[in-house]
Amino acid sequence: MKKSMIFLTLGAAMIAAPVFAAPGGKMGNADGNGVLTRAEAQAHADAMFARMDANKDGKVDAADREAARAAMQAKRFASFDANSDGSISKAEWDQHGADRQAKRAEWKQKRAAATPEAGDAEKGKRHGMRGHRGMRGGHHGMRGGHGMMMKADTDGDKAISQAEFQTAALARFDAQDANRDGQVTAEERKATREAKRAEWQAKRAERKAQRAAAPPTAPAN
C-alpha cells in the first residue's frame, strides 16, 4: 500500500483530533477554564492516540486505518438495519431515506424560523466555510493532515508511534504558546488562526497571480 494513501487517511483522522490539528481546542482543556496547559495537551494527545491505535500495538498505521474503515462501515450498516437481523430490507432502506428527509425538513424549518438578519449572517458564514473548508478546502485540509502525518513520522517507517504523535502535538502547542508560559490562551489561539488565514490567503493570491501570468495554452492541432 502506498505511503501517501496511508497518511492521507490517517491525516484526515488527525485533523479531527483537536490536540493535533488545533491543540488549543476545548477538548484538550480538561478543567474548562479556556486555557490549555502543556500538560493538558500531552494528556489529550495520549488519549487521542489510544483511540486511533485500534489494535493497541503502540503505533498508528495501515492496520488501524483498515480497522477504522471497518468500524465506520459497520456503524453505517447498523443505521440501516433497524431490526438488527444482519440484512437490510426495502422497508428499512425506505425508512432510512424517510428519516433523512424528515431531518432535512426540520433543519430547513429551523433556518426559516431565524430572523432575516441572523439567516443572512449564517448563510454568509456557511458560504465562507465552504470557500475555505468545502470541497476544495476540505481537500486542502486533507493535504494539510497528510503533511502533519509525514512530519510526525520522523523515522519514516510509515507508522506513527505514541512518542512521535505526542512530539508532534506538543510542537504544535509550543507554536501557539507565543509567550512561552506553558499555556495557550484564547487570544493566542485567535492569533494563530489569523496567521494561518493570512498565510492561506497569501498563497492563494500567489497561485492566482501565477495563473494570470502564465502564457495561454496553444490550441491542439
Short mmCIF file of C-alpha atoms in Angstrom, two decimals:
data_model
loop_
_atom_site.label_atom_id
_atom_site.label_comp_id
_atom_site.label_asym_id
_atom_site.label_seq_id
_atom_site.Cartn_x
_atom_site.Cartn_y
_atom_site.Cartn_z
CA MET A 1 0.00 0.00 0.00
CA LYS A 2 1.33 3.42 -0.94
CA LYS A 3 2.64 5.54 1.88
CA SER A 4 0.70 8.57 0.66
CA MET A 5 -2.62 6.72 0.86
CA ILE A 6 -1.90 5.60 4.41
CA PHE A 7 -1.04 9.09 5.58
CA LEU A 8 -3.87 10.82 3.72
CA THR A 9 -6.38 8.68 5.60
CA LEU A 10 -4.64 8.93 8.94
CA GLY A 11 -4.10 12.63 8.34
CA ALA A 12 -7.83 13.13 7.97
CA ALA A 13 -8.33 11.38 11.29
CA MET A 14 -5.78 13.64 12.92
CA ILE A 15 -7.49 16.75 11.60
CA ALA A 16 -10.47 15.63 13.64
CA ALA A 17 -8.22 15.37 16.69
CA PRO A 18 -8.13 18.86 18.23
CA VAL A 19 -4.96 18.14 20.18
CA PHE A 20 -3.07 17.57 16.93
CA ALA A 21 -4.75 19.89 14.47
CA ALA A 22 -5.55 22.63 16.95
CA PRO A 23 -4.15 21.92 20.41
CA GLY A 24 -5.94 24.91 21.92
CA GLY A 25 -9.29 23.25 21.33
CA LYS A 26 -11.88 22.82 24.05
CA MET A 27 -11.50 19.03 24.09
CA GLY A 28 -7.97 19.34 25.42
CA ASN A 29 -8.93 21.85 28.08
CA ALA A 30 -9.72 19.39 30.88
CA ASP A 31 -10.69 21.94 33.55
CA GLY A 32 -12.78 24.04 31.15
CA ASN A 33 -11.15 27.36 32.04
CA GLY A 34 -10.48 28.26 28.40
CA VAL A 35 -6.71 27.97 28.82
CA LEU A 36 -4.89 24.87 27.62
CA THR A 37 -1.77 23.90 29.52
CA ARG A 38 1.05 21.83 28.09
CA ALA A 39 0.19 19.02 30.49
CA GLU A 40 -3.41 19.02 29.24
CA ALA A 41 -2.22 18.97 25.63
CA GLN A 42 0.02 15.99 26.38
CA ALA A 43 -2.73 14.10 28.21
CA HIS A 44 -5.16 14.71 25.37
CA ALA A 45 -2.58 13.60 22.82
CA ASP A 46 -2.15 10.34 24.72
CA ALA A 47 -5.91 9.80 24.91
CA MET A 48 -6.38 10.55 21.22
CA PHE A 49 -3.54 8.21 20.26
CA ALA A 50 -5.13 5.43 22.31
CA ARG A 51 -8.37 5.92 20.38
CA MET A 52 -6.63 5.89 17.00
CA ASP A 53 -4.49 2.84 17.84
CA ALA A 54 -7.32 0.38 17.16
CA ASN A 55 -5.29 -2.81 17.55
CA LYS A 56 -3.32 -1.50 20.55
CA ASP A 57 0.08 -2.32 19.07
CA GLY A 58 1.61 1.01 20.07
CA LYS A 59 1.50 2.62 16.63
CA VAL A 60 -0.97 4.10 14.17
CA ASP A 61 -0.58 2.60 10.71
CA ALA A 62 -2.42 0.97 7.81
CA ALA A 63 -3.87 -1.74 10.06
CA ASP A 64 -5.57 0.91 12.19
CA ARG A 65 -6.82 2.62 9.04
CA GLU A 66 -8.49 -0.60 7.92
CA ALA A 67 -9.97 -1.14 11.38
CA ALA A 68 -11.38 2.38 11.41
CA ARG A 69 -12.87 1.88 7.96
CA ALA A 70 -14.46 -1.41 9.00
CA ALA A 71 -15.93 0.18 12.12
CA MET A 72 -17.35 3.04 10.08
CA GLN A 73 -18.94 0.63 7.61
CA ALA A 74 -20.42 -1.43 10.43
CA LYS A 75 -21.88 1.69 12.03
CA ARG A 76 -23.40 2.79 8.75
CA PHE A 77 -24.88 -0.67 8.13
CA ALA A 78 -26.38 -0.68 11.62
CA SER A 79 -28.06 2.67 10.93
CA PHE A 80 -29.99 0.98 8.11
CA ASP A 81 -30.56 -2.40 9.79
CA ALA A 82 -33.25 -1.27 12.21
CA ASN A 83 -34.16 -4.75 13.49
CA SER A 84 -30.52 -5.91 13.68
CA ASP A 85 -31.14 -9.09 11.70
CA GLY A 86 -28.00 -8.73 9.61
CA SER A 87 -29.76 -7.67 6.42
CA ILE A 88 -31.34 -4.53 5.03
CA SER A 89 -34.87 -4.87 3.71
CA LYS A 90 -36.55 -2.48 1.30
CA ALA A 91 -38.71 -1.24 4.15
CA GLU A 92 -35.62 -0.42 6.23
CA TRP A 93 -33.99 1.26 3.26
CA ASP A 94 -37.09 3.37 2.61
CA GLN A 95 -37.43 4.22 6.31
CA HIS A 96 -33.84 5.39 6.47
CA GLY A 97 -34.45 7.66 3.49
CA ALA A 98 -37.64 8.99 5.06
CA ASP A 99 -35.81 9.73 8.31
CA ARG A 100 -33.16 11.67 6.42
CA GLN A 101 -35.80 13.66 4.59
CA ALA A 102 -37.53 14.45 7.89
CA LYS A 103 -34.30 15.68 9.46
CA ARG A 104 -33.59 17.80 6.41
CA ALA A 105 -37.08 19.32 6.57
CA GLU A 106 -36.65 20.03 10.28
CA TRP A 107 -33.34 21.77 9.62
CA LYS A 108 -34.94 23.91 6.89
CA GLN A 109 -37.76 24.90 9.22
CA LYS A 110 -35.32 25.98 11.91
CA ARG A 111 -33.38 28.03 9.40
CA ALA A 112 -36.54 29.65 8.09
CA ALA A 113 -37.64 30.48 11.66
CA ALA A 114 -34.47 32.52 12.25
CA THR A 115 -34.64 36.28 11.82
CA PRO A 116 -33.68 37.54 8.33
CA GLU A 117 -30.58 39.23 9.71
CA ALA A 118 -29.45 36.09 11.51
CA GLY A 119 -30.29 33.97 8.49
CA ASP A 120 -28.24 36.19 6.17
CA ALA A 121 -25.32 36.18 8.59
CA GLU A 122 -25.47 32.41 8.92
CA LYS A 123 -25.67 31.99 5.15
CA GLY A 124 -22.61 34.18 4.73
CA LYS A 125 -20.79 32.22 7.38
CA ARG A 126 -21.62 28.92 5.70
CA HIS A 127 -20.55 30.32 2.33
CA GLY A 128 -17.25 31.35 3.83
CA MET A 129 -16.85 27.93 5.39
CA ARG A 130 -17.40 26.30 2.01
CA GLY A 131 -14.88 28.62 0.42
CA HIS A 132 -12.23 27.75 2.97
CA ARG A 133 -13.16 24.24 4.05
CA GLY A 134 -15.63 22.97 1.48
CA MET A 135 -14.99 20.63 -1.43
CA ARG A 136 -11.70 22.22 -2.40
CA GLY A 137 -10.97 23.46 1.10
CA GLY A 138 -11.62 20.02 2.52
CA HIS A 139 -9.18 18.54 0.07
CA HIS A 140 -6.68 21.17 1.07
CA GLY A 141 -7.29 20.14 4.67
CA MET A 142 -6.57 16.55 3.75
CA ARG A 143 -3.26 17.62 2.27
CA GLY A 144 -2.56 19.54 5.46
CA GLY A 145 -3.28 16.44 7.53
CA HIS A 146 -1.07 14.41 5.21
CA GLY A 147 1.77 16.88 5.76
CA MET A 148 1.33 16.73 9.54
CA MET A 149 1.46 12.95 9.46
CA MET A 150 4.55 12.91 7.25
CA LYS A 151 6.30 15.27 9.67
CA ALA A 152 5.22 13.20 12.66
CA ASP A 153 6.69 10.04 11.12
CA THR A 154 10.24 11.08 11.90
CA ASP A 155 11.79 7.64 11.33
CA GLY A 156 9.97 7.11 8.01
CA ASP A 157 8.54 3.69 8.89
CA LYS A 158 5.02 4.53 7.59
CA ALA A 159 3.63 4.39 11.12
CA ILE A 160 3.20 6.88 13.95
CA SER A 161 4.39 5.80 17.37
CA GLN A 162 2.95 7.28 20.54
CA ALA A 163 6.18 9.20 21.10
CA GLU A 164 6.04 10.65 17.57
CA PHE A 165 2.37 11.56 17.97
CA GLN A 166 2.99 13.25 21.30
CA THR A 167 6.05 15.11 19.99
CA ALA A 168 4.07 16.46 17.03
CA ALA A 169 1.15 17.51 19.22
CA LEU A 170 3.39 19.33 21.70
CA ALA A 171 5.30 21.00 18.86
CA ARG A 172 2.01 22.49 17.67
CA PHE A 173 1.19 23.52 21.23
CA ASP A 174 4.55 25.28 21.54
CA ALA A 175 3.97 27.04 18.22
CA GLN A 176 0.75 28.54 19.62
CA ASP A 177 2.25 29.39 23.02
CA ALA A 178 3.57 32.77 21.87
CA ASN A 179 4.83 34.00 25.25
CA ARG A 180 6.22 30.60 26.26
CA ASP A 181 4.39 30.50 29.58
CA GLY A 182 3.30 26.87 29.20
CA GLN A 183 -0.30 27.62 28.33
CA VAL A 184 -2.33 28.58 25.26
CA THR A 185 -4.98 31.24 25.76
CA ALA A 186 -7.95 32.18 23.60
CA GLU A 187 -6.01 35.21 22.36
CA GLU A 188 -3.08 33.03 21.29
CA ARG A 189 -5.43 30.64 19.51
CA LYS A 190 -7.03 33.56 17.69
CA ALA A 191 -3.64 34.92 16.67
CA THR A 192 -2.66 31.51 15.31
CA ARG A 193 -5.89 31.24 13.31
CA GLU A 194 -5.43 34.72 11.88
CA ALA A 195 -1.82 33.98 10.93
CA LYS A 196 -2.86 30.74 9.22
CA ARG A 197 -5.67 32.53 7.40
CA ALA A 198 -3.30 35.26 6.21
CA GLU A 199 -0.81 32.63 5.05
CA TRP A 200 -3.53 30.75 3.17
CA GLN A 201 -4.79 33.95 1.51
CA ALA A 202 -1.27 34.94 0.50
CA LYS A 203 -0.64 31.55 -1.09
CA ARG A 204 -3.99 31.72 -2.85
CA ALA A 205 -3.17 35.18 -4.23
CA GLU A 206 0.24 33.94 -5.36
CA ARG A 207 -1.27 30.98 -7.21
CA LYS A 208 -3.84 33.28 -8.82
CA ALA A 209 -1.08 35.65 -9.97
CA GLN A 210 0.93 32.76 -11.38
CA ARG A 211 -2.06 31.52 -13.37
CA ALA A 212 -2.71 35.01 -14.72
CA ALA A 213 0.94 35.42 -15.76
CA ALA A 214 1.17 32.02 -17.44
CA PRO A 215 1.18 32.11 -21.26
CA PRO A 216 -2.02 30.85 -22.92
CA THR A 217 -2.04 27.23 -23.93
CA ALA A 218 -1.67 26.72 -27.65
CA PRO A 219 -4.70 25.06 -29.29
CA ALA A 220 -4.28 21.44 -30.26
CA ASN A 221 -3.88 20.70 -33.94
#
